[in-house]
CSV table of C-alpha atoms (C1' of nucleotides) in Angstrom, one decimal:
chain,number,residue,atom,x,y,z
A,65,MET,CA,-51.7,9.2,-6.1
A,66,HIS,CA,-49.5,8.7,-3.1
A,67,THR,CA,-47.6,5.6,-3.2
A,68,HIS,CA,-47.0,5.8,0.4
A,69,SER,CA,-50.0,7.6,1.7
A,70,THR,CA,-50.9,4.8,4.2
A,71,SER,CA,-47.5,5.1,5.8
A,72,ARG,CA,-48.2,8.4,7.6
A,73,ILE,CA,-49.0,8.0,11.2
A,74,SER,CA,-50.0,10.8,13.6
A,75,LEU,CA,-48.0,10.6,16.8
A,76,PRO,CA,-49.2,12.1,20.1
A,77,SER,CA,-47.2,15.4,20.1
A,78,HIS,CA,-46.4,15.4,23.8
A,79,SER,CA,-44.2,12.4,23.3
A,80,LEU,CA,-41.7,14.6,21.5
A,81,GLN,CA,-39.5,17.2,23.3
A,82,PRO,CA,-39.8,20.7,22.1
A,83,ILE,CA,-36.1,20.7,21.3
A,84,LEU,CA,-36.5,23.7,19.1
A,85,PRO,CA,-37.6,27.1,20.0
A,86,THR,CA,-41.3,27.2,19.1
A,87,VAL,CA,-41.4,29.7,16.3
A,88,PHE,CA,-45.2,29.9,16.2
A,89,ASP,CA,-46.3,30.7,19.6
A,90,PRO,CA,-49.9,31.9,18.9
A,91,THR,CA,-50.6,28.6,17.0
A,92,PRO,CA,-51.8,25.7,19.1
A,93,LEU,CA,-49.2,22.9,19.1
A,94,GLN,CA,-49.6,20.8,15.9
A,95,PRO,CA,-49.4,17.0,15.8
A,96,VAL,CA,-46.3,15.4,14.5
A,97,SER,CA,-46.7,13.0,11.5
A,98,PHE,CA,-44.2,10.2,11.0
A,99,PHE,CA,-42.9,9.3,7.6
A,100,PRO,CA,-40.8,6.2,7.0
A,101,ALA,CA,-37.6,6.4,4.8
A,102,GLY,CA,-38.5,7.1,1.2
A,103,SER,CA,-42.1,7.9,1.8
A,104,GLU,CA,-43.8,10.9,0.2
A,105,ILE,CA,-44.8,13.9,2.2
A,106,TYR,CA,-46.5,15.7,-0.7
A,107,ALA,CA,-46.4,15.5,-4.5
A,108,GLN,CA,-46.3,18.0,-7.3
A,109,GLY,CA,-49.8,18.9,-8.4
A,110,GLU,CA,-51.3,18.2,-5.0
A,111,ARG,CA,-53.3,20.9,-3.2
A,112,ALA,CA,-51.2,22.8,-0.8
A,113,GLY,CA,-52.6,24.0,2.5
A,114,ALA,CA,-50.0,23.7,5.1
A,115,PHE,CA,-46.3,24.1,5.9
A,116,TYR,CA,-44.0,21.7,7.6
A,117,GLN,CA,-41.3,21.7,10.3
A,118,VAL,CA,-38.9,18.8,10.5
A,119,GLU,CA,-38.8,17.4,14.1
A,120,PHE,CA,-36.2,14.7,13.4
A,121,GLY,CA,-34.9,13.0,10.3
A,122,ALA,CA,-34.4,14.7,6.9
A,123,VAL,CA,-36.4,15.7,3.9
A,124,ARG,CA,-35.6,16.2,0.2
A,125,VAL,CA,-37.7,18.6,-2.0
A,126,TYR,CA,-37.3,18.0,-5.7
A,127,ARG,CA,-38.7,18.3,-9.2
A,128,LEU,CA,-38.6,15.8,-12.1
A,129,LEU,CA,-38.2,16.2,-15.9
A,130,ALA,CA,-40.3,14.0,-18.1
A,131,ASP,CA,-37.4,11.6,-18.8
A,132,GLY,CA,-36.7,11.1,-15.1
A,133,ARG,CA,-33.9,13.6,-14.5
A,134,ARG,CA,-34.3,14.9,-11.0
A,135,GLN,CA,-33.2,18.1,-9.3
A,136,ILE,CA,-33.3,18.3,-5.6
A,137,SER,CA,-33.8,22.0,-4.7
A,138,ALA,CA,-33.2,21.6,-1.0
A,139,PHE,CA,-32.6,19.3,1.9
A,140,HIS,CA,-34.3,20.1,5.2
A,141,LEU,CA,-32.9,19.0,8.5
A,142,ALA,CA,-34.3,19.0,12.1
A,143,GLY,CA,-35.7,22.4,12.9
A,144,GLU,CA,-36.1,23.6,9.4
A,145,THR,CA,-39.3,24.5,7.6
A,146,PHE,CA,-40.5,23.8,4.1
A,147,GLY,CA,-43.6,23.3,1.9
A,148,PHE,CA,-44.9,26.9,1.4
A,149,GLU,CA,-46.1,27.6,-2.1
A,150,ALA,CA,-47.0,30.7,-4.1
A,151,ASP,CA,-50.5,29.4,-4.9
A,152,THR,CA,-52.7,26.5,-3.6
A,153,THR,CA,-50.8,23.8,-5.6
A,154,HIS,CA,-47.5,22.1,-4.7
A,155,HIS,CA,-44.9,22.7,-7.4
A,156,PHE,CA,-42.5,20.1,-6.0
A,157,PHE,CA,-42.3,16.7,-4.4
A,158,ALA,CA,-41.2,16.2,-0.8
A,159,GLU,CA,-40.0,12.9,0.6
A,160,ALA,CA,-38.6,11.7,3.9
A,161,ILE,CA,-35.0,10.6,3.3
A,162,ASN,CA,-34.9,8.6,6.5
A,163,ALA,CA,-37.5,7.9,9.2
A,164,THR,CA,-38.7,11.5,9.8
A,165,GLY,CA,-41.0,13.3,12.1
A,166,VAL,CA,-42.7,16.4,10.6
A,167,ARG,CA,-44.9,18.9,12.4
A,168,VAL,CA,-47.7,20.0,10.0
A,169,PHE,CA,-49.1,23.5,10.3
A,170,ARG,CA,-52.4,23.6,8.4
A,171,PHE,CA,-53.5,27.1,7.3
A,172,ALA,CA,-56.7,27.9,9.3
A,173,THR,CA,-59.0,29.5,6.8
A,174,GLY,CA,-58.7,33.2,6.9
A,175,ALA,CA,-55.9,33.2,9.5
A,176,ASP,CA,-53.1,35.6,8.7
A,177,ILE,CA,-49.8,33.7,9.1
A,178,SER,CA,-47.9,36.0,6.7
A,179,ARG,CA,-46.0,37.6,9.6
A,180,GLN,CA,-44.7,34.1,10.6
A,181,LEU,CA,-44.2,32.8,7.1
A,182,LEU,CA,-42.4,35.8,5.5
A,183,PRO,CA,-39.0,35.4,7.2
A,184,LEU,CA,-39.1,31.6,6.5
A,185,ALA,CA,-39.9,32.3,2.8
A,186,LEU,CA,-37.2,34.9,2.5
A,187,LYS,CA,-34.7,32.6,4.1
A,188,GLY,CA,-35.6,29.9,1.6
A,189,LEU,CA,-35.4,32.4,-1.2
A,190,THR,CA,-31.9,33.5,-0.2
A,191,ARG,CA,-30.8,29.8,0.1
A,192,ALA,CA,-32.2,29.0,-3.4
A,193,GLN,CA,-30.5,32.0,-5.0
A,194,GLU,CA,-27.2,31.1,-3.4
A,195,HIS,CA,-27.5,27.6,-4.7
A,196,LEU,CA,-28.1,29.0,-8.2
A,197,LEU,CA,-24.5,30.3,-8.1
A,198,VAL,CA,-23.2,26.8,-7.2
A,199,LEU,CA,-25.1,25.1,-10.0
A,200,GLY,CA,-24.5,27.8,-12.6
A,201,ARG,CA,-20.9,28.7,-12.0
A,202,GLN,CA,-19.0,26.2,-9.8
A,203,ASN,CA,-17.1,23.1,-10.7
A,204,ALA,CA,-17.5,19.6,-9.1
A,205,ILE,CA,-15.0,20.1,-6.3
A,206,GLU,CA,-16.4,23.6,-5.4
A,207,ARG,CA,-19.9,22.2,-5.4
A,208,VAL,CA,-19.1,19.3,-3.1
A,209,ALA,CA,-17.0,21.6,-0.8
A,210,ALA,CA,-19.8,24.1,-0.7
A,211,PHE,CA,-22.3,21.4,0.2
A,212,LEU,CA,-20.2,20.0,3.0
A,213,VAL,CA,-19.5,23.4,4.4
A,214,ASP,CA,-23.2,24.2,4.4
A,215,MET,CA,-24.1,20.8,6.0
A,216,ALA,CA,-21.5,21.4,8.7
A,217,GLU,CA,-22.8,24.9,9.5
A,218,ARG,CA,-26.4,23.6,9.7
A,219,GLN,CA,-25.2,21.0,12.2
A,220,GLY,CA,-23.6,23.5,14.5
A,221,GLY,CA,-20.2,23.8,12.9
A,222,LEU,CA,-18.8,20.6,14.4
A,223,GLN,CA,-16.0,18.6,12.7
A,224,GLN,CA,-18.2,15.5,12.3
A,225,VAL,CA,-21.0,15.9,9.8
A,226,GLU,CA,-23.8,13.5,9.2
A,227,LEU,CA,-25.0,13.1,5.7
A,228,PRO,CA,-28.5,11.6,5.9
A,229,MET,CA,-28.8,11.3,2.1
A,230,SER,CA,-27.3,9.0,-0.5
A,231,ARG,CA,-24.7,9.9,-3.1
A,232,MET,CA,-27.5,9.9,-5.6
A,233,ASP,CA,-29.3,12.5,-3.6
A,234,ILE,CA,-26.2,14.6,-3.3
A,235,GLY,CA,-25.6,14.3,-7.0
A,236,ASP,CA,-29.2,15.3,-7.8
A,237,TYR,CA,-28.8,18.3,-5.4
A,238,LEU,CA,-25.4,19.4,-6.9
A,239,GLY,CA,-26.2,18.7,-10.6
A,240,LEU,CA,-23.6,15.9,-10.7
A,241,THR,CA,-23.6,12.2,-11.2
A,242,ILE,CA,-23.0,9.8,-8.3
A,243,GLU,CA,-19.7,8.8,-9.9
A,244,THR,CA,-18.5,12.4,-9.9
A,245,VAL,CA,-19.6,12.9,-6.3
A,246,SER,CA,-17.8,9.8,-5.3
A,247,ARG,CA,-14.6,10.8,-7.1
A,248,VAL,CA,-14.6,14.2,-5.5
A,249,PHE,CA,-15.1,12.6,-2.0
A,250,THR,CA,-12.1,10.4,-2.7
A,251,ARG,CA,-10.0,13.4,-3.9
A,252,LEU,CA,-10.9,15.4,-0.7
A,253,LYS,CA,-10.0,12.3,1.4
A,254,ASP,CA,-6.7,11.9,-0.4
A,255,LYS,CA,-5.9,15.6,0.1
A,256,GLY,CA,-6.5,15.1,3.8
A,257,VAL,CA,-9.3,17.6,3.9
A,258,ILE,CA,-12.0,15.2,5.0
A,259,ARG,CA,-12.1,11.7,6.5
A,260,LEU,CA,-14.8,9.2,5.5
A,261,LEU,CA,-15.9,7.8,8.8
A,262,ASN,CA,-18.6,5.7,7.1
A,263,LEU,CA,-20.9,6.2,4.1
A,264,ARG,CA,-23.2,8.6,5.9
A,265,SER,CA,-20.8,10.6,8.1
A,266,ILE,CA,-17.6,12.5,7.4
A,267,GLU,CA,-15.1,14.4,9.5
A,268,ILE,CA,-13.8,17.7,8.3
A,269,THR,CA,-10.1,17.7,9.1
A,270,LYS,CA,-9.1,20.9,7.3
A,271,HIS,CA,-12.1,23.2,7.6
A,272,ASP,CA,-10.3,26.3,6.3
A,273,ALA,CA,-9.1,24.3,3.2
A,274,LEU,CA,-12.6,23.1,2.6
A,275,HIS,CA,-14.0,26.5,3.0
A,276,ALA,CA,-11.4,27.9,0.5
A,277,MET,CA,-12.4,25.3,-2.0
A,278,SER,CA,-16.0,26.3,-1.8
A,279,GLU,CA,-14.8,29.8,-2.9
B,43,MET,CA,-19.3,52.2,-2.4
B,44,HIS,CA,-21.7,52.9,-5.3
B,45,THR,CA,-19.9,53.4,-8.5
B,46,HIS,CA,-23.0,55.0,-9.9
B,47,SER,CA,-24.7,56.5,-6.9
B,48,THR,CA,-24.8,59.9,-8.4
B,49,SER,CA,-26.8,58.7,-11.4
B,50,ARG,CA,-30.0,58.1,-9.6
B,51,ILE,CA,-32.5,60.8,-10.2
B,52,SER,CA,-35.9,61.0,-8.6
B,53,LEU,CA,-38.7,61.6,-11.1
B,54,PRO,CA,-42.0,63.2,-10.4
B,55,SER,CA,-44.2,60.1,-10.1
B,56,HIS,CA,-47.2,61.6,-11.9
B,57,SER,CA,-45.3,61.7,-15.1
B,58,LEU,CA,-45.6,58.0,-15.4
B,59,GLN,CA,-48.8,56.1,-16.1
B,60,PRO,CA,-50.0,53.5,-13.6
B,61,ILE,CA,-49.8,50.9,-16.4
B,62,LEU,CA,-49.7,48.2,-13.8
B,63,PRO,CA,-52.4,47.4,-11.3
B,64,THR,CA,-51.1,49.0,-8.1
B,65,VAL,CA,-50.4,46.1,-5.8
B,66,PHE,CA,-49.8,48.2,-2.7
B,67,ASP,CA,-52.9,50.3,-2.4
B,68,PRO,CA,-52.6,51.3,1.3
B,69,THR,CA,-49.0,52.6,0.7
B,70,PRO,CA,-48.8,56.2,-0.5
B,71,LEU,CA,-47.5,56.3,-4.0
B,72,GLN,CA,-43.7,56.1,-3.9
B,73,PRO,CA,-41.4,58.2,-6.1
B,74,VAL,CA,-39.8,56.6,-9.2
B,75,SER,CA,-36.0,56.6,-9.3
B,76,PHE,CA,-34.2,56.5,-12.7
B,77,PHE,CA,-31.2,54.4,-13.3
B,78,PRO,CA,-29.1,54.6,-16.5
B,79,ALA,CA,-28.0,51.5,-18.4
B,80,GLY,CA,-25.4,49.6,-16.3
B,81,SER,CA,-25.9,51.6,-13.1
B,82,GLU,CA,-26.1,49.9,-9.7
B,83,ILE,CA,-29.4,49.8,-7.8
B,84,TYR,CA,-27.9,48.2,-4.7
B,85,ALA,CA,-24.8,46.2,-3.9
B,86,GLN,CA,-24.0,43.0,-1.9
B,87,GLY,CA,-23.3,44.0,1.7
B,88,GLU,CA,-25.3,47.2,1.6
B,89,ARG,CA,-28.0,47.7,4.1
B,90,ALA,CA,-31.4,46.7,2.9
B,91,GLY,CA,-34.5,48.6,3.8
B,92,ALA,CA,-36.8,48.7,0.8
B,93,PHE,CA,-38.1,46.7,-2.1
B,94,TYR,CA,-38.4,47.7,-5.7
B,95,GLN,CA,-40.9,47.5,-8.6
B,96,VAL,CA,-39.7,48.0,-12.1
B,97,GLU,CA,-41.7,50.7,-13.9
B,98,PHE,CA,-39.9,50.5,-17.2
B,99,GLY,CA,-36.6,48.9,-18.4
B,100,ALA,CA,-35.0,45.8,-17.0
B,101,VAL,CA,-32.9,44.7,-14.0
B,102,ARG,CA,-30.4,42.0,-13.3
B,103,VAL,CA,-29.8,40.6,-9.8
B,104,TYR,CA,-26.5,38.6,-9.4
B,105,ARG,CA,-23.7,37.3,-7.3
B,106,LEU,CA,-20.0,37.2,-7.9
B,107,LEU,CA,-17.3,34.7,-7.0
B,108,ALA,CA,-13.9,36.0,-5.9
B,109,ASP,CA,-12.4,35.3,-9.4
B,110,GLY,CA,-15.1,37.2,-11.2
B,111,ARG,CA,-17.5,34.4,-12.2
B,112,ARG,CA,-21.0,35.8,-12.2
B,113,GLN,CA,-24.4,34.1,-11.7
B,114,ILE,CA,-27.4,36.2,-12.5
B,115,SER,CA,-30.2,34.8,-10.3
B,116,ALA,CA,-33.0,36.7,-12.0
B,117,PHE,CA,-34.0,39.3,-14.5
B,118,HIS,CA,-36.8,41.6,-13.6
B,119,LEU,CA,-39.0,43.3,-16.2
B,120,ALA,CA,-41.7,46.0,-16.0
B,121,GLY,CA,-44.2,45.3,-13.3
B,122,GLU,CA,-42.0,42.8,-11.4
B,123,THR,CA,-40.7,43.3,-7.9
B,124,PHE,CA,-37.4,42.5,-6.4
B,125,GLY,CA,-34.9,43.4,-3.6
B,126,PHE,CA,-36.5,41.7,-0.5
B,127,GLU,CA,-33.9,40.1,1.8
B,128,ALA,CA,-34.1,37.7,4.7
B,129,ASP,CA,-32.2,40.1,7.0
B,130,THR,CA,-31.1,43.8,6.9
B,131,THR,CA,-28.3,43.2,4.4
B,132,HIS,CA,-28.4,42.8,0.6
B,133,HIS,CA,-26.9,39.4,-0.4
B,134,PHE,CA,-26.8,40.3,-4.1
B,135,PHE,CA,-26.1,43.0,-6.6
B,136,ALA,CA,-28.9,44.7,-8.6
B,137,GLU,CA,-28.2,46.7,-11.7
B,138,ALA,CA,-30.2,48.4,-14.4
B,139,ILE,CA,-29.7,46.6,-17.7
B,140,ASN,CA,-31.0,49.5,-19.7
B,141,ALA,CA,-32.4,52.9,-18.8
B,142,THR,CA,-34.8,51.8,-16.1
B,143,GLY,CA,-37.4,53.3,-13.8
B,144,VAL,CA,-37.8,51.8,-10.4
B,145,ARG,CA,-40.4,52.5,-7.7
B,146,VAL,CA,-38.8,52.2,-4.4
B,147,PHE,CA,-40.9,51.1,-1.4
B,148,ARG,CA,-39.0,51.9,1.8
B,149,PHE,CA,-40.0,50.0,4.9
B,150,ALA,CA,-41.6,52.4,7.3
B,151,THR,CA,-40.3,51.5,10.7
B,152,GLY,CA,-42.7,49.2,12.5
B,153,ALA,CA,-45.1,49.0,9.5
B,154,ASP,CA,-46.2,45.5,8.8
B,155,ILE,CA,-45.9,44.8,5.1
B,156,SER,CA,-45.6,41.0,5.4
B,157,ARG,CA,-49.1,40.6,4.0
B,158,GLN,CA,-48.1,42.4,0.8
B,159,LEU,CA,-44.6,41.0,0.6
B,160,LEU,CA,-45.3,37.3,1.3
B,161,PRO,CA,-46.9,36.5,-2.1
B,162,LEU,CA,-44.0,38.3,-3.9
B,163,ALA,CA,-41.4,36.4,-1.9
B,164,LEU,CA,-43.2,33.1,-2.5
B,165,LYS,CA,-43.4,33.8,-6.2
B,166,GLY,CA,-39.6,34.6,-6.3
B,167,LEU,CA,-38.9,31.4,-4.3
B,168,THR,CA,-40.8,29.2,-6.8
B,169,ARG,CA,-39.0,30.9,-9.7
B,170,ALA,CA,-35.6,30.4,-8.2
B,171,GLN,CA,-36.4,26.7,-7.4
B,172,GLU,CA,-37.6,26.1,-11.0
B,173,HIS,CA,-34.4,27.8,-12.3
B,174,LEU,CA,-32.4,25.3,-10.1
B,175,LEU,CA,-33.8,22.5,-12.3
B,176,VAL,CA,-32.6,24.3,-15.4
B,177,LEU,CA,-29.1,24.9,-14.1
B,178,GLY,CA,-28.7,21.5,-12.5
B,179,ARG,CA,-30.2,19.1,-15.0
B,180,GLN,CA,-30.8,20.7,-18.4
B,181,ASN,CA,-28.4,20.9,-21.4
B,182,ALA,CA,-27.6,24.1,-23.4
B,183,ILE,CA,-30.5,23.9,-25.8
B,184,GLU,CA,-33.0,23.1,-23.1
B,185,ARG,CA,-31.7,26.0,-21.0
B,186,VAL,CA,-32.0,28.6,-23.9
B,187,ALA,CA,-35.4,27.2,-24.9
B,188,ALA,CA,-36.7,27.5,-21.3
B,189,PHE,CA,-35.3,31.0,-21.1
B,190,LEU,CA,-37.0,32.1,-24.3
B,191,VAL,CA,-40.3,30.5,-23.3
B,192,ASP,CA,-40.2,32.2,-20.0
B,193,MET,CA,-39.4,35.6,-21.5
B,194,ALA,CA,-42.2,35.2,-24.0
B,195,GLU,CA,-44.7,34.3,-21.3
B,196,ARG,CA,-43.6,37.3,-19.2
B,197,GLN,CA,-44.2,39.5,-22.2
B,198,GLY,CA,-47.8,38.4,-22.8
B,199,GLY,CA,-47.1,35.3,-24.9
B,200,LEU,CA,-46.6,37.2,-28.1
B,201,GLN,CA,-44.5,35.8,-31.0
B,202,GLN,CA,-42.1,38.7,-30.8
B,203,VAL,CA,-39.9,38.7,-27.7
B,204,GLU,CA,-37.6,41.5,-26.6
B,205,LEU,CA,-34.4,40.5,-25.0
B,206,PRO,CA,-33.2,43.6,-23.1
B,207,MET,CA,-30.0,41.9,-22.0
B,208,SER,CA,-26.8,41.0,-23.7
B,209,ARG,CA,-25.6,37.4,-24.6
B,210,MET,CA,-23.2,37.7,-21.7
B,211,ASP,CA,-26.1,38.4,-19.4
B,212,ILE,CA,-28.0,35.4,-20.8
B,213,GLY,CA,-25.0,33.2,-20.4
B,214,ASP,CA,-24.5,34.3,-16.8
B,215,TYR,CA,-28.2,33.6,-16.1
B,216,LEU,CA,-28.1,30.1,-17.8
B,217,GLY,CA,-24.7,29.0,-16.6
B,218,LEU,CA,-23.3,29.0,-20.1
B,219,THR,CA,-20.6,31.0,-22.0
B,220,ILE,CA,-21.6,33.6,-24.6
B,221,GLU,CA,-20.2,31.3,-27.3
B,222,THR,CA,-22.6,28.5,-26.4
B,223,VAL,CA,-25.6,30.9,-26.1
B,224,SER,CA,-24.7,32.2,-29.6
B,225,ARG,CA,-24.3,28.7,-31.1
B,226,VAL,CA,-27.7,27.6,-29.6
B,227,PHE,CA,-29.4,30.7,-31.0
B,228,THR,CA,-28.0,29.9,-34.4
B,229,ARG,CA,-29.1,26.2,-34.1
B,230,LEU,CA,-32.6,27.3,-33.2
B,231,LYS,CA,-32.6,29.7,-36.1
B,232,ASP,CA,-31.4,27.0,-38.5
B,233,LYS,CA,-34.2,24.7,-37.3
B,234,GLY,CA,-36.7,27.4,-38.1
B,235,VAL,CA,-37.9,27.6,-34.4
B,236,ILE,CA,-37.0,31.2,-34.0
B,237,ARG,CA,-36.0,34.2,-36.1
B,238,LEU,CA,-33.4,36.7,-35.0
B,239,LEU,CA,-35.0,40.0,-35.9
B,240,ASN,CA,-32.1,41.9,-34.4
B,241,LEU,CA,-29.6,41.3,-31.6
B,242,ARG,CA,-32.2,42.2,-28.9
B,243,SER,CA,-35.4,40.8,-30.3
B,244,ILE,CA,-36.4,37.4,-31.6
B,245,GLU,CA,-39.6,36.0,-33.1
B,246,ILE,CA,-40.8,32.6,-32.0
B,247,THR,CA,-41.9,30.9,-35.2
B,248,LYS,CA,-42.6,27.4,-33.7
B,249,HIS,CA,-43.8,28.0,-30.2
B,250,ASP,CA,-44.7,24.3,-29.6
B,251,ALA,CA,-41.4,23.1,-30.8
B,252,LEU,CA,-39.6,25.6,-28.6
B,253,HIS,CA,-41.8,24.6,-25.6
B,254,ALA,CA,-41.0,20.9,-26.2
B,255,MET,CA,-37.3,21.6,-26.3
B,256,SER,CA,-37.6,23.3,-22.9
B,257,GLU,CA,-38.9,19.9,-21.6
C,196,DC,C1',-22.3,-14.9,10.5
C,197,DA,C1',-23.2,-16.2,5.9
C,198,DG,C1',-25.5,-14.8,1.6
C,199,DG,C1',-27.4,-11.6,-1.4
C,200,DA,C1',-28.7,-7.1,-2.9
C,201,DA,C1',-28.1,-2.3,-3.0
C,202,DA,C1',-25.0,1.4,-2.8
C,203,DA,C1',-20.6,3.2,-3.6
C,204,DT,C1',-16.1,3.2,-5.8
C,205,DT,C1',-12.9,2.8,-9.5
C,206,DG,C1',-11.5,2.6,-14.4
C,207,DA,C1',-11.8,3.5,-19.5
C,208,DG,C1',-13.5,6.0,-23.0
C,209,DG,C1',-16.8,9.4,-25.1
C,210,DT,C1',-18.9,14.0,-25.5
C,211,DA,C1',-21.0,18.5,-24.6
C,212,DA,C1',-19.6,22.6,-23.5
C,213,DA,C1',-15.5,25.6,-22.4
C,214,DT,C1',-11.5,27.8,-24.0
C,215,DC,C1',-8.8,29.9,-27.3
C,216,DA,C1',-8.7,32.5,-31.5
C,217,DA,C1',-10.2,34.9,-35.6
C,218,DG,C1',-13.6,37.5,-38.0
C,219,DC,C1',-17.8,39.9,-38.5
C,220,DT,C1',-21.8,43.3,-37.2
C,221,DG,C1',-23.8,47.0,-35.7
C,222,DC,C1',-23.5,50.8,-32.6
C,223,DT,C1',-21.6,55.4,-31.3
C,224,DT,C1',-19.1,59.7,-32.2
C,225,DC,C1',-17.2,63.2,-34.6
D,83,DG,C1',-20.5,58.6,-43.5
D,84,DA,C1',-16.1,56.8,-42.0
D,85,DA,C1',-13.6,55.2,-37.9
D,86,DG,C1',-13.4,52.8,-33.9
D,87,DC,C1',-15.0,49.6,-30.7
D,88,DA,C1',-17.8,46.6,-28.1
D,89,DG,C1',-20.7,42.7,-28.8
D,90,DC,C1',-21.6,38.8,-31.3
D,91,DT,C1',-20.7,34.8,-34.3
D,92,DT,C1',-18.1,31.1,-36.1
D,93,DG,C1',-14.3,27.7,-36.0
D,94,DA,C1',-10.6,24.6,-33.9
D,95,DT,C1',-9.1,22.4,-30.0
D,96,DT,C1',-9.2,21.1,-25.1
D,97,DT,C1',-11.2,19.4,-21.0
D,98,DA,C1',-14.3,18.4,-17.1
D,99,DC,C1',-17.7,15.7,-16.5
D,100,DC,C1',-20.7,11.9,-18.1
D,101,DT,C1',-21.6,7.3,-19.6
D,102,DC,C1',-20.7,2.6,-19.6
D,103,DA,C1',-18.8,-1.2,-17.2
D,104,DA,C1',-16.7,-3.9,-13.6
D,105,DT,C1',-15.4,-4.4,-8.8
D,106,DT,C1',-15.7,-3.6,-4.0
D,107,DT,C1',-18.0,-2.3,0.1
D,108,DT,C1',-21.9,-1.9,3.1
D,109,DC,C1',-26.0,-3.2,4.8
D,110,DC,C1',-29.9,-6.2,5.3
D,111,DT,C1',-32.2,-10.7,6.4
D,112,DG,C1',-32.6,-15.0,8.0
DNA sequence: CAGGAAAATTGAGGTAAATCAAGCTGCTTC
DNA sequence: GAAGCAGCTTGATTTACCTCAATTTTCCTG
């Protein structure tokens, strides 16, 4: 059951600016649902019948092992889409990391959205495959560096990068413990590659060095 | 450049049985290309304009780091499809593991194949995301167990499982060294969970135990 | 602006898997 | 069917990261 199912509130969509180029022109504008920090968007095993676009905030998509080990397969920031499945069942959990607005596109029965969905699915596939290289073959510094470079790129390539997620989330995304993530942050700081502005935002002071570390 | 570009030979397609349900009925039957063991099907950076279905043999899809570390993101067996990309460039390498026949479906300009391609892309996405959990959060025994269970399922769930790839390939798929893969095989054999019939085929003697180990 | 809890950092020690180093096995080739 | 070699297995040792534990910092809440 949804621990947080009562926390979803539909907002009038006109109150939000269409900041992002509307990718789905033929579709009538969908309402935006609001999810408080930590609330569930969907759960593994639930019936799938929609896909989602982040309006603001951030989302983590993950899987669990029986003993509680967690692997976050992806973070989704404003403008990004997620939630498509190969069949009618969700194979993962999705949660709002912070207060998050999500536009929900329900599949109208019989409607053919494959033209719209394919490029998004392919983008997701490439991302997942690239992340496999990080998890399978890179060490802790390389993983964190790759993560920071990726986050920077997705935020427009600016020096200052916001990290909406906790160290625990970062660890569960990179296949590391929070302690190792923390130690790597400290090492990067000591090397002068990054500055820790506060817990949830860093400044990349040596972008080339960081990029080199990510291989 | 293709190291092995001259080794591709087009075979008359009628010489091969349509063992598999033809997924792409509207498309005229495509010719089958033959790739010898170890030959390249496509390379990272090459222009993409087709997707591929394995007729017989096996394929590895992988990425390399600058220092030669390799991550195999997927193996593809008879009947499986691969090679779709988010843009017009290949982001990975694909090689025949053994003598392999591949049906190549070139994208006719303007043709809309998204309806056919989307389910395949989504299936690949789910597979990749599930593999992220293995690489990020499972130990060596769990990884090998999950790999063997997966290979068994893809070969019809029989006790005897063919492993068309080398220990090196398995290691590069599971994020382990060949030594660790070998040691885990030995441990599984000593526990009576599997039997090593020969280097490239095993028998799963305790399927439930193996499944439990894969979590 | 306390006071308290959660999150993050830092340190010490342990361990799973990597690395280094021999051997062994099972192909291919003549 | 012997020689040669690549692929695999086994053993000894090292190491990167994890685990356990103690602070410290940050962020709530009143």
